[in-house]
Short mmCIF file of C-alpha atoms in Angstrom, two decimals:
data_model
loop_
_atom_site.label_atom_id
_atom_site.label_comp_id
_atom_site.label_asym_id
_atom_site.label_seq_id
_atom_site.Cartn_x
_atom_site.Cartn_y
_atom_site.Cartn_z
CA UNK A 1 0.00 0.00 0.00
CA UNK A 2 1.83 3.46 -0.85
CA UNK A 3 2.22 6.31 1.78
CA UNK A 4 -0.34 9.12 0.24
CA UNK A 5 -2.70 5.77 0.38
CA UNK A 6 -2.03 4.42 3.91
CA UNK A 7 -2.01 8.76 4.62
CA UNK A 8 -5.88 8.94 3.72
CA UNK A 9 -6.79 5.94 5.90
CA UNK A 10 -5.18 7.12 8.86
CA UNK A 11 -7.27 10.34 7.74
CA UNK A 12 -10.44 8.31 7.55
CA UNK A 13 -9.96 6.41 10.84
CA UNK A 14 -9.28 8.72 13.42
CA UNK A 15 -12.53 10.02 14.73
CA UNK A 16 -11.34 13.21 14.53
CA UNK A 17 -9.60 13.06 17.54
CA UNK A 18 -5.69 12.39 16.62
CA UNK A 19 -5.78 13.36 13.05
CA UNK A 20 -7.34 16.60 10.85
CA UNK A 21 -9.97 15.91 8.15
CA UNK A 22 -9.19 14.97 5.01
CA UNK A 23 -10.28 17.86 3.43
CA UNK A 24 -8.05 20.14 5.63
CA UNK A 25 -5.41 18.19 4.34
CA UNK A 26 -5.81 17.76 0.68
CA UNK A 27 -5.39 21.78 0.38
CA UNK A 28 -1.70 21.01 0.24
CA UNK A 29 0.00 18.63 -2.18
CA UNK A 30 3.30 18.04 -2.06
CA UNK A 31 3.11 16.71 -5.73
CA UNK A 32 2.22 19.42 -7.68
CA UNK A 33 3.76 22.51 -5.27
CA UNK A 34 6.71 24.81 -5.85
CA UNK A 35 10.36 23.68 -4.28
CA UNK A 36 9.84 26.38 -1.62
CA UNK A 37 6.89 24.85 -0.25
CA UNK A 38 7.96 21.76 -0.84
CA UNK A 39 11.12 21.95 1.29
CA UNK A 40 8.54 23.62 4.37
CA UNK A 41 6.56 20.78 4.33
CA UNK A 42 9.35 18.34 4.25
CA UNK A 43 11.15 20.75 7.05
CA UNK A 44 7.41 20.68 9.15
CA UNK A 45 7.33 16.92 8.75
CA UNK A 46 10.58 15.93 10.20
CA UNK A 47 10.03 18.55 13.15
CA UNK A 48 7.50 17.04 14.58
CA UNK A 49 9.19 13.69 14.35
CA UNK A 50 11.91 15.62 16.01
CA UNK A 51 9.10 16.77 19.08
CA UNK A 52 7.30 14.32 19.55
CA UNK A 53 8.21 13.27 23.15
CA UNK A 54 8.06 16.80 24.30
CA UNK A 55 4.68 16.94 22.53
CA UNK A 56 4.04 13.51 24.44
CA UNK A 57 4.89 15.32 27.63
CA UNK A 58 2.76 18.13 27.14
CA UNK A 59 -0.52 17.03 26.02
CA UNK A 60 0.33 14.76 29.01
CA UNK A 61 0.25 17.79 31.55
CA UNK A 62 -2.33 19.64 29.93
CA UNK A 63 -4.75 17.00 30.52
CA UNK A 64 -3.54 16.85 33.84
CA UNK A 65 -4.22 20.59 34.20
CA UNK A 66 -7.25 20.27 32.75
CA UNK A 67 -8.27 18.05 35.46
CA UNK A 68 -7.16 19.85 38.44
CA UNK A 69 -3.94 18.56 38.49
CA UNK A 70 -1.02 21.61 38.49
CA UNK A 71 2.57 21.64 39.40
CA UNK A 72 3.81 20.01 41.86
CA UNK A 73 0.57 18.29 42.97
CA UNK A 74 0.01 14.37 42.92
CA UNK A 75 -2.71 12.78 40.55
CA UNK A 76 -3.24 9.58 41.33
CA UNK A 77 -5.56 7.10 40.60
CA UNK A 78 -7.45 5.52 43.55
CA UNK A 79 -8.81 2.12 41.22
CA UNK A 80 -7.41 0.45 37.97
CA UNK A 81 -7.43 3.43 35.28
CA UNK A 82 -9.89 2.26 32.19
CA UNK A 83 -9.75 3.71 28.40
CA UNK A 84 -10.61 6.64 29.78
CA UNK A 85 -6.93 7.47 30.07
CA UNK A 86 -5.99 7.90 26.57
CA UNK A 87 -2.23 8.30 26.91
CA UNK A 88 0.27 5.75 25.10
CA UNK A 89 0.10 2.29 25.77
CA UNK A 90 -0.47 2.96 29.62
CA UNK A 91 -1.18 -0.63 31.41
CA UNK A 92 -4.01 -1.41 33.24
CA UNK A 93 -2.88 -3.85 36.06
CA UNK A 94 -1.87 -0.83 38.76
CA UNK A 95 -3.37 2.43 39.22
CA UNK A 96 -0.60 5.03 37.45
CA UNK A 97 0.39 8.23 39.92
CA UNK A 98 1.50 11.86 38.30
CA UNK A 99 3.18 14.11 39.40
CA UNK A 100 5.27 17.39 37.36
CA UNK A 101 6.84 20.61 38.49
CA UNK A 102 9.09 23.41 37.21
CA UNK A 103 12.65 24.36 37.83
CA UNK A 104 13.01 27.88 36.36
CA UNK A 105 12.19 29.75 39.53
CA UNK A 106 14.49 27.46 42.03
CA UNK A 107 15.24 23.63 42.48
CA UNK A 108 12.55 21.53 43.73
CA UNK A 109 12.29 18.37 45.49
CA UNK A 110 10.88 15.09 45.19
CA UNK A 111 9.91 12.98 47.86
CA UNK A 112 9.52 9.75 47.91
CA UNK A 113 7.73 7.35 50.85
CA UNK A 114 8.78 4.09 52.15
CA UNK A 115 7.53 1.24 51.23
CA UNK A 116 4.94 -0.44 53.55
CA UNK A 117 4.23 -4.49 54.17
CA UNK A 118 2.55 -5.62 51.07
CA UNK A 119 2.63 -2.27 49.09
CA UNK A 120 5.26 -0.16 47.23
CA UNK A 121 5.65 2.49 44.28
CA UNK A 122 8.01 2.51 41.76
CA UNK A 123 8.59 4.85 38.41
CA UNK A 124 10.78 6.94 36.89
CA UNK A 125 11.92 10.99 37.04
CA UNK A 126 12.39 12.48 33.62
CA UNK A 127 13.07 16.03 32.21
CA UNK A 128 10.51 16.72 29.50
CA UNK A 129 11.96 15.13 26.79
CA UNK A 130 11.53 11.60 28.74
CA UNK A 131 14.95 11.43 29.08
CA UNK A 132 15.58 9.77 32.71
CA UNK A 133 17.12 10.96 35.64
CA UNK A 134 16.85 8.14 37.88
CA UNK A 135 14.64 5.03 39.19
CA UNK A 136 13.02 5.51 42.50
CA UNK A 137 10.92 3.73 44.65
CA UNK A 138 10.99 0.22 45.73
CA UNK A 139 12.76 -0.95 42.57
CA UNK A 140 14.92 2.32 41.78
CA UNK A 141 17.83 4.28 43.64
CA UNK A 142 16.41 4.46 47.32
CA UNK A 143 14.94 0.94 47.32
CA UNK A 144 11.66 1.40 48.86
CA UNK A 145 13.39 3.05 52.05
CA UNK A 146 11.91 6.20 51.02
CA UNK A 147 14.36 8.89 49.57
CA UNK A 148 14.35 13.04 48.93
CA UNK A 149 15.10 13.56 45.47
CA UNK A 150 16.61 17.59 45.11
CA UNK A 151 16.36 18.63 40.97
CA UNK A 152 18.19 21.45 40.08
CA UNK A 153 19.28 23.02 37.00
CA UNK A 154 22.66 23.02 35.28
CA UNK A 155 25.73 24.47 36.79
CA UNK A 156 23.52 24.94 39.89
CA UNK A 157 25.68 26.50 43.05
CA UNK A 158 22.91 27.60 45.05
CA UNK A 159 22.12 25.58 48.75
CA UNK A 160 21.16 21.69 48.90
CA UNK A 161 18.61 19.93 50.89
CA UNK A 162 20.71 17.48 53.52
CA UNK A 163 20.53 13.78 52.67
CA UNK A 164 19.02 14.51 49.64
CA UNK A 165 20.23 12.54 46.32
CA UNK A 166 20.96 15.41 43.96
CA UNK A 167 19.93 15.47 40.29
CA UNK A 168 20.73 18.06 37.32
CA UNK A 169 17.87 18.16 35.45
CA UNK A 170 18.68 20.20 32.08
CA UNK A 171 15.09 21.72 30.93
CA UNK A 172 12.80 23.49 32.93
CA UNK A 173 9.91 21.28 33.22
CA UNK A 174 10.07 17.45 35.12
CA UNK A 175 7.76 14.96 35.50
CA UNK A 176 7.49 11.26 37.66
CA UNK A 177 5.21 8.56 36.42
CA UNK A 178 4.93 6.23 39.04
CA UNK A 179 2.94 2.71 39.94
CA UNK A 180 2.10 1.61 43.22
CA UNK A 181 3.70 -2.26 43.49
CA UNK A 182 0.98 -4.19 45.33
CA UNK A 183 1.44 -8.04 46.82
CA UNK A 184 -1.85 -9.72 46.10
CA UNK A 185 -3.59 -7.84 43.29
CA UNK A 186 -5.44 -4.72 43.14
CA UNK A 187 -8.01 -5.39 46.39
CA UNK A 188 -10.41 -2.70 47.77
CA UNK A 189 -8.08 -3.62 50.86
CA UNK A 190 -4.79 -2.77 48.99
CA UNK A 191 -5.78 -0.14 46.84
CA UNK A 192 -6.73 1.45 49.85
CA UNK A 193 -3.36 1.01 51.40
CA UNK A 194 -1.57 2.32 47.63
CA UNK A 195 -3.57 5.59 48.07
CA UNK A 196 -3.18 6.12 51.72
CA UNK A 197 1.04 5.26 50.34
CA UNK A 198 0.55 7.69 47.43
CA UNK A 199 -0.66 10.56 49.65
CA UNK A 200 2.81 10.80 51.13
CA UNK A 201 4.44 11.66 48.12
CA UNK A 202 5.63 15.06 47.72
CA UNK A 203 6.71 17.85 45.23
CA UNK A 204 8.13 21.33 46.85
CA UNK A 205 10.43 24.17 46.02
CA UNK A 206 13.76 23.67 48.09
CA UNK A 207 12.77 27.00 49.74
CA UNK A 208 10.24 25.67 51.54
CA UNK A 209 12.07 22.66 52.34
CA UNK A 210 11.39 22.63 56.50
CA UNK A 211 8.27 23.92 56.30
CA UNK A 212 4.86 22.23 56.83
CA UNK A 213 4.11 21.20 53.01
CA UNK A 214 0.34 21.45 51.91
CA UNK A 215 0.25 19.21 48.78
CA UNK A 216 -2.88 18.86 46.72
CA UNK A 217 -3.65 14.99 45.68
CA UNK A 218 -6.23 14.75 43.08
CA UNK A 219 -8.21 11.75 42.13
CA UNK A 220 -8.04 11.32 38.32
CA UNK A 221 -9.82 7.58 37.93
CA UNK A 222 -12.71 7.84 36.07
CA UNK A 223 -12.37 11.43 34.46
CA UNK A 224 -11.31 10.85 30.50
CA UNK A 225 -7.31 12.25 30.26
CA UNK A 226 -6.84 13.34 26.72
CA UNK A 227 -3.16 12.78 26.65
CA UNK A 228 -2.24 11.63 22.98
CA UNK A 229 -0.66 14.12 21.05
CA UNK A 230 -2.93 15.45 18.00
CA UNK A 231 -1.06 14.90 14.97
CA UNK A 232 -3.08 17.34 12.48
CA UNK A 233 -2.21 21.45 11.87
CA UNK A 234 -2.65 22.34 15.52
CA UNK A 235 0.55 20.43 16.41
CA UNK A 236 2.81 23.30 15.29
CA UNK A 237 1.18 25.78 17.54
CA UNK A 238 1.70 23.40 20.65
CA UNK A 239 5.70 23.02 19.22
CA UNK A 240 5.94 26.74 19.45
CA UNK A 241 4.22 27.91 22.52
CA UNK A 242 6.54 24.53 24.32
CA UNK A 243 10.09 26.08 22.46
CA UNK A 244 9.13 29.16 24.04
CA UNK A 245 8.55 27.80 28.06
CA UNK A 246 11.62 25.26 27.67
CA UNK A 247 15.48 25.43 27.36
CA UNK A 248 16.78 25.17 23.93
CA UNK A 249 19.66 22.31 24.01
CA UNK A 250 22.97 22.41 22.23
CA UNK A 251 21.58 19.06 20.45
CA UNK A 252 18.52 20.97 19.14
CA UNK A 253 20.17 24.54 17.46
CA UNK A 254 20.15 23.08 14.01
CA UNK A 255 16.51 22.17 14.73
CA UNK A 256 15.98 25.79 15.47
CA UNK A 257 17.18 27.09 12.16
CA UNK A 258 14.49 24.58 10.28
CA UNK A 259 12.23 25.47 12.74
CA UNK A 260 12.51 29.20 11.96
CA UNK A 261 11.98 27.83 8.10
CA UNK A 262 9.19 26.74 8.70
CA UNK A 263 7.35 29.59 10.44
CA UNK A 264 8.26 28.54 14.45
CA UNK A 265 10.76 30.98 16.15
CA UNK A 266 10.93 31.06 19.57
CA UNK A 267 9.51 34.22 21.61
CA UNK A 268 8.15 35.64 18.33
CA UNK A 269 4.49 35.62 17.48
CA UNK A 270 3.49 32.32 15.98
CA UNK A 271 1.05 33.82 13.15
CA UNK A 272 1.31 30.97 10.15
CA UNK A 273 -1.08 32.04 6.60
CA UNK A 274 -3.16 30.35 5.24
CA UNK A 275 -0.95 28.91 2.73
CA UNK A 276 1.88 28.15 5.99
CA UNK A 277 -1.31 26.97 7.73
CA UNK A 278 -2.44 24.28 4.56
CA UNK A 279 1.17 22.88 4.31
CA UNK A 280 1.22 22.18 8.51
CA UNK A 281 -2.50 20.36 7.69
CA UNK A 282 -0.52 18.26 5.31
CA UNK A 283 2.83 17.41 7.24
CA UNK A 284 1.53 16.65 10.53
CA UNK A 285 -0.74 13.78 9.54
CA UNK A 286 2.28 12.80 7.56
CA UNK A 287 4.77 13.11 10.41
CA UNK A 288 2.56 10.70 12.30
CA UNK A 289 2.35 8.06 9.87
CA UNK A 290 5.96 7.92 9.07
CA UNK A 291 6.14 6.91 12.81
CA UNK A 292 3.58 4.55 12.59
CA UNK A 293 5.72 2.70 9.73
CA UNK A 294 9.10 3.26 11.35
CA UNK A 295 7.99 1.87 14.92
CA UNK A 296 6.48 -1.07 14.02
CA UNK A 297 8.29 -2.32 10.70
CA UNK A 298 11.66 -0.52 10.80
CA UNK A 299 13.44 0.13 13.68
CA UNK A 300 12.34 -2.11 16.16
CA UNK A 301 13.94 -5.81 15.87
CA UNK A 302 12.22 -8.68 14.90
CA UNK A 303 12.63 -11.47 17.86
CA UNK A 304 11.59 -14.71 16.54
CA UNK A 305 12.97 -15.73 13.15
CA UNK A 306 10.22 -15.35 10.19
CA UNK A 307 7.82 -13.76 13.02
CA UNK A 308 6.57 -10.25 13.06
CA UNK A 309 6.91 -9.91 16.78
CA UNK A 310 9.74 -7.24 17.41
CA UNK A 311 11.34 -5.13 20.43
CA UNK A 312 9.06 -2.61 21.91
CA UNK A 313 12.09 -0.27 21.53
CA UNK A 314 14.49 0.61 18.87
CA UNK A 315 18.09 -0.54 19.08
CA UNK A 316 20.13 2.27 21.67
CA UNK A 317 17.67 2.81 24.51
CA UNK A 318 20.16 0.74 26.91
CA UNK A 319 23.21 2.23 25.39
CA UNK A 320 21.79 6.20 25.64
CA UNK A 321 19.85 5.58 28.59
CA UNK A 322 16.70 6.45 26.03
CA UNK A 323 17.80 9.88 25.07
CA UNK A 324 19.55 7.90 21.57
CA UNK A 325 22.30 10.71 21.80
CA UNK A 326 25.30 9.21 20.42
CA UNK A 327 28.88 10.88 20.44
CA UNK A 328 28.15 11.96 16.81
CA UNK A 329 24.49 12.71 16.28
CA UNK A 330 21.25 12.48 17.38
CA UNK A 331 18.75 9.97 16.48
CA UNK A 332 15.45 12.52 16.80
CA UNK A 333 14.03 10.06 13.83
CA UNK A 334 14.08 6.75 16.18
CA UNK A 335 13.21 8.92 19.51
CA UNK A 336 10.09 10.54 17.56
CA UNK A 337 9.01 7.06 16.41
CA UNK A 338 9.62 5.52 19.90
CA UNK A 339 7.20 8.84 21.76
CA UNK A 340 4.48 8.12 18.68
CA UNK A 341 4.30 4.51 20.68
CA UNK A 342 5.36 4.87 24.47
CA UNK A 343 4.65 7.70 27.30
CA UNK A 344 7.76 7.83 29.83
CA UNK A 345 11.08 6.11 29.82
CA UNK A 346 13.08 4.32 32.61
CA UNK A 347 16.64 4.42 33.53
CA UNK A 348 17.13 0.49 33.88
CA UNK A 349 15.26 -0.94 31.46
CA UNK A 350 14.47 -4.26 31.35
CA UNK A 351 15.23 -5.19 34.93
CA UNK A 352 11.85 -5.97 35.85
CA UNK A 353 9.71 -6.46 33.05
CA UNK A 354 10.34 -7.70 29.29
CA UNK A 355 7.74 -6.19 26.22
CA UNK A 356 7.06 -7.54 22.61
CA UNK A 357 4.87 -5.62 19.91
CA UNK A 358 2.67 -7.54 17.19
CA UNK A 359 1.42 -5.03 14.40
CA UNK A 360 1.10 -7.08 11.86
CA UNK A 361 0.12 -10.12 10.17
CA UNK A 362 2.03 -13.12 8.81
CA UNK A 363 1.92 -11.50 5.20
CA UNK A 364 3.01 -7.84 6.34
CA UNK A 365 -1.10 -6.05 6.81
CA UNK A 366 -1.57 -4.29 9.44
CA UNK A 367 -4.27 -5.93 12.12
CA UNK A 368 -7.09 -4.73 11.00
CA UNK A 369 -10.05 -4.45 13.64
CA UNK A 370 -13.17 -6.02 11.32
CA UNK A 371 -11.12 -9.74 11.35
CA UNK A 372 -11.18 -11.88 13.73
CA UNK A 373 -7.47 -13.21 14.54
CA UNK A 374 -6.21 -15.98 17.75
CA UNK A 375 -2.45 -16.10 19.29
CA UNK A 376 -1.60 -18.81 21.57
CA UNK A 377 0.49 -18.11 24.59
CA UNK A 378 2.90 -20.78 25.45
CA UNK A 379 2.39 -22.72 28.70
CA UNK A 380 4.76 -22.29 31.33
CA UNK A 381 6.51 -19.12 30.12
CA UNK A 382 9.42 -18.14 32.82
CA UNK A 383 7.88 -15.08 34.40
CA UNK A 384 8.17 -15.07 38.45
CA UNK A 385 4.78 -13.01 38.43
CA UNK A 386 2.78 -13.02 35.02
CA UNK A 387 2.35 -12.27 31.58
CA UNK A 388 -0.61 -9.71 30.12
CA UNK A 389 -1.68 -9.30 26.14
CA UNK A 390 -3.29 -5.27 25.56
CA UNK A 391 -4.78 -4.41 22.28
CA UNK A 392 -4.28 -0.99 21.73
CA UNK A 393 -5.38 1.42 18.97
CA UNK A 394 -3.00 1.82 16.00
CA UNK A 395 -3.46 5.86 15.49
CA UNK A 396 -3.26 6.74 19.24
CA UNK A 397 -1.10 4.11 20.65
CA UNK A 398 -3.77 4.05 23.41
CA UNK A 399 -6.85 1.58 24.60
CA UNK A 400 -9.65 1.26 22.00
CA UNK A 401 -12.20 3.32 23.18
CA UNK A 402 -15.28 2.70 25.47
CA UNK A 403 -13.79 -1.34 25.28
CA UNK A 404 -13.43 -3.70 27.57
CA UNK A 405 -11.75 -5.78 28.83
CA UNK A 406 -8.22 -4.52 27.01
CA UNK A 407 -6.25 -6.87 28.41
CA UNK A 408 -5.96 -10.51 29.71
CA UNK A 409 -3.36 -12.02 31.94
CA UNK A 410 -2.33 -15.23 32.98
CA UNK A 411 -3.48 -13.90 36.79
CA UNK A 412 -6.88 -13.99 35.75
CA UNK A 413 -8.72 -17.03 37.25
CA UNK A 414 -11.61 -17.16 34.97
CA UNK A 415 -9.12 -17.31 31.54
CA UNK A 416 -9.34 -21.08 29.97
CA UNK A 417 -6.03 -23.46 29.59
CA UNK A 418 -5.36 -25.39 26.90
CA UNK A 419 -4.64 -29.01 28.15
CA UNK A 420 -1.16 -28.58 27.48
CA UNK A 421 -1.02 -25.14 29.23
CA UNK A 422 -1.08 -23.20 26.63
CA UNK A 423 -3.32 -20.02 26.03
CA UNK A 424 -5.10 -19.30 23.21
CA UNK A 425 -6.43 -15.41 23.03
CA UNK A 426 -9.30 -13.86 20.53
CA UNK A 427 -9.39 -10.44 18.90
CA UNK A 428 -11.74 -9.51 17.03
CA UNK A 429 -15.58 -7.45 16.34
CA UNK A 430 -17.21 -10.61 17.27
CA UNK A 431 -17.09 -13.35 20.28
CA UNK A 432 -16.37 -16.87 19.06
CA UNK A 433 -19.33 -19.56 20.97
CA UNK A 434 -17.45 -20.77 23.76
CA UNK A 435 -14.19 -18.42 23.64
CA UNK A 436 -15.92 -15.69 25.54
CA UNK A 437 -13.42 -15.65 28.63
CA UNK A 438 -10.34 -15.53 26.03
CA UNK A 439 -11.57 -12.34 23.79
CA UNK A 440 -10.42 -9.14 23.65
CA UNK A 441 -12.80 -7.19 21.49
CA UNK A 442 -11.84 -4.97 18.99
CA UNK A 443 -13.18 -2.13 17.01
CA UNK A 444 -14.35 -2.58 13.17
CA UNK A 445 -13.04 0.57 11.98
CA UNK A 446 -9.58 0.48 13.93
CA UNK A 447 -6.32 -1.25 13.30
CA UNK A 448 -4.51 -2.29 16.38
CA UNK A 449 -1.76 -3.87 17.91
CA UNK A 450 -0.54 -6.14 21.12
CA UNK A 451 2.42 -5.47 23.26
CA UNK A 452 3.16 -8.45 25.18
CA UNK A 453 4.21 -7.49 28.70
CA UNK A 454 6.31 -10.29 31.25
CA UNK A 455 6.33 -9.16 34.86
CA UNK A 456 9.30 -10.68 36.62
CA UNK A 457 11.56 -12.16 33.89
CA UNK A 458 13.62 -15.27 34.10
CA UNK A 459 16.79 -15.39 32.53
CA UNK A 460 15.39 -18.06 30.51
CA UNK A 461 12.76 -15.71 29.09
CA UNK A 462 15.41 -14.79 26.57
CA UNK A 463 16.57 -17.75 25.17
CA UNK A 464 14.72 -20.38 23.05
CA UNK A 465 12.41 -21.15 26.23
CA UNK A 466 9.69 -19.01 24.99
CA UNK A 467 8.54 -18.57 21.15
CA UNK A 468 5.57 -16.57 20.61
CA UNK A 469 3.45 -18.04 17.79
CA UNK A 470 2.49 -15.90 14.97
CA UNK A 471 -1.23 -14.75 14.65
CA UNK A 472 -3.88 -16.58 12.86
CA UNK A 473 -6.95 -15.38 10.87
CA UNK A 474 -9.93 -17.14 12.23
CA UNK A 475 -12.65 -15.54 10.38
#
């Protein structure tokens, strides 16, 4: 299928939501315009490739404003979060906890809570391009003992906060994405116990570090978080008003000059024509689907020989700690692919959990959600904890919405066995007699795709112990 092809059915599939309208789009073609405009849409495509995690991060927070959430408070989730929380390919096992703040005015802190019997939180603190600072919590740097985290900007001389682990954190905005860790499954009983946990977490400015703290925690479950990035015209206007709040990094000043190109210069009005305005309407759409190719059938590695499961991540995440700065260039292209799919990063990846991605079918389509299709999950596949299958919307990268269930695990008591062991899992518009328990439904108008997610990896996990079978059309 060519790209101006696959372009019009990403057009026609995304609800309006994600993507503009076709007709906003076909204003500007490429194919028949001068080289000046030609070279600005080319220039607009490949910069928002180049933003797409800090777009990722900020349609993140501005949900999170939107829903009473503001620097330096704690969202947090008191049950499971459902497809209401339209972010990318969030899980749905444990309730997620936010948190963000700002470092222009002064350094802030972080403050993390012991663990308690039974209970612990664990995620990640990241400047807003996603690149990590540390692991904290019970499986990061203070190791559930509880921990102050001080952030403060580059070249910082200023006081420090005693005891506290001290991070440079290069832009102005930071953000934590945290999970509560719970023995036993998310109970009434230990939900209520991750909550009363959460609601010792902290976010203040260092000058009002030995003060009383009065920190606002915000229940988001239930209320719909609109947190995928909206690849149509609009996106420009949400690169330039984020150029102009952030730090501009010696990495990006070439990006700056294109930038400038293409009608984006930071602290200057951000007034694009209508002719600027029809080209953006055009590239962003574009800039999205590129993405969509290069995640899923170019940069991320194939696992199984002949099979089209692959890496969640593109080759370099371990070696750049997931900011894919090399000593002689940045790879924006394989970054901006890897945001289109993911939403946070983590500084030891792989420690605790193992992913696989399936996008496609045997032949090389795309899983398309009018078909029904079955995978079988081995049995016996070396996890300490458990394995989970999500279907997740192509477009967004999120949960197909208003569906459920969106995910099945091998912790679920009430999911059927194979005699061997093995399980055997149904997507699809429509439930096959007697495979009820083993569906996860799908929409007809909406591709998708299934990271595989293994909680508590053996070693053996990577060798030939585990195989993941290809899919299989069964209708």
């Amino acid at each position: 299928m060519g790209r101006h092809r696959n372009l019009a059915t990403i057009k026609a599939l995304a609800f309006g939501v994600v993507l503009a309208t076709a007709g906003q789009a076909e204003d500007f073609n490429p194919s028949n315009a001068n080289t000046a405009d030609r070279m600005t849409y080319h220039r607009a495509v490949d910069a928002a490739v180049w933003a797409m995690p800090l777009m990722n991060f900020k349609f993140y927070i501005d949900a999170l404003a939107r829903a009473g959430v503001g620097p330096n408070d704690i969202g947090y989730n008191s049950q499971v979060q459902d497809w209401r929380f339209q972010t990318a390919t969030p899980n749905n096992t444990t309730p997620y906890i936010h948190a963000y703040w700002n470092i222009k005015d002064g350094p802030v802190v972080f403050e993390m809570p012991a663990s308690v019997e039974g209970i612990g939180i664990f995620g990640t603190v990241m400047d807003s391009w996603q690149r990590p600072l540390d692991d904290v919590g019970s499986k990061g740097r203070d190791r559930g003992l509880g921990a102050k985290y001080l952030l403060v900007p580059p070249n910082y001389d200023g006081p420090l906060l005693r005891n506290a682990l001290v991070y440079e954190q290069e832009t102005n905005f930071g953000f934590a994405v945290l999970r509560p860790i719970i023995a036993g499954g998310p109970t009434k009983e230990n939900l209520a116990k991750a909550t009363a946990l959460t609601k010792q977490i902290k976010v203040y400015p260092l000058s009002e570090a030995g003060e009383e703290v009065t920190t606002n925690y915000v229940d988001v479950y239930g209320v719909p978080l609109e947190m995928t990035p909206k690849m149509d015209g609009g996106i420009y206007g949400h690169i330039h008003e984020m150029i102009g709040q952030e730090v501009v990094l010696d990495r990006d000043l070439a990006m700056m000059g294109a930038l400038a190109r293409v009608g984006i210069k930071r602290n200057e009005p951000f007034e694009p024509d209508a002719n600027l305005q029809a080209i953006y309407d055009s590239a962003g759409p574009e800039a999205l689907e590129y993405m969509i190719d290069q995640y899923h059938r170019v940069l991320n590695p194939f696992v199984f020989e002949g099979k089209k499961w692959s890496a969640l991540v593109p080759d370099g995440s371990r070696e750049t700690e997931w900011s894919y700065e090399y000593p002689s260039y940045y790879d924006y292209v394989a970054r901006g692919a890897l945001y289109y799919a993911i939403i946070t990063s983590v500084k030891n990846y792989g420690t605790a959990t193992y992913y696989l991605d399936l996008a496609e079918t045997p032949d090389g389509e795309w899983l398309e959600g009018n078909r029904n299709y079955k995978i079988t999950v081995p049995a016996n596949v070396p996890v300490r904890d458990f394995w989970s299958i999500t279907t997740y919307d192509l477009v967004t990268a999120s949960y197909l919405r208003d569906i459920e269930p969106s995910t099945l695990d091998s912790n679920m008591a009430d999911v059927v066995k194979n005699e061997d062991g093995a399980v055997d899992i149904y997507f699809g518009p429509t439930a096959l007699a007697g495979k009820e328990n083993n569906r996860l439904p799908t929409y007809p108008e909406r591709r998708f795709f299934l990271p595989a997610r293994f909680y508590g990896q053996e070693p053996s996990l990577h060798d030939s112990s585990l195989e993941m079978n290809q899919n299989e059309r069964t209708a």
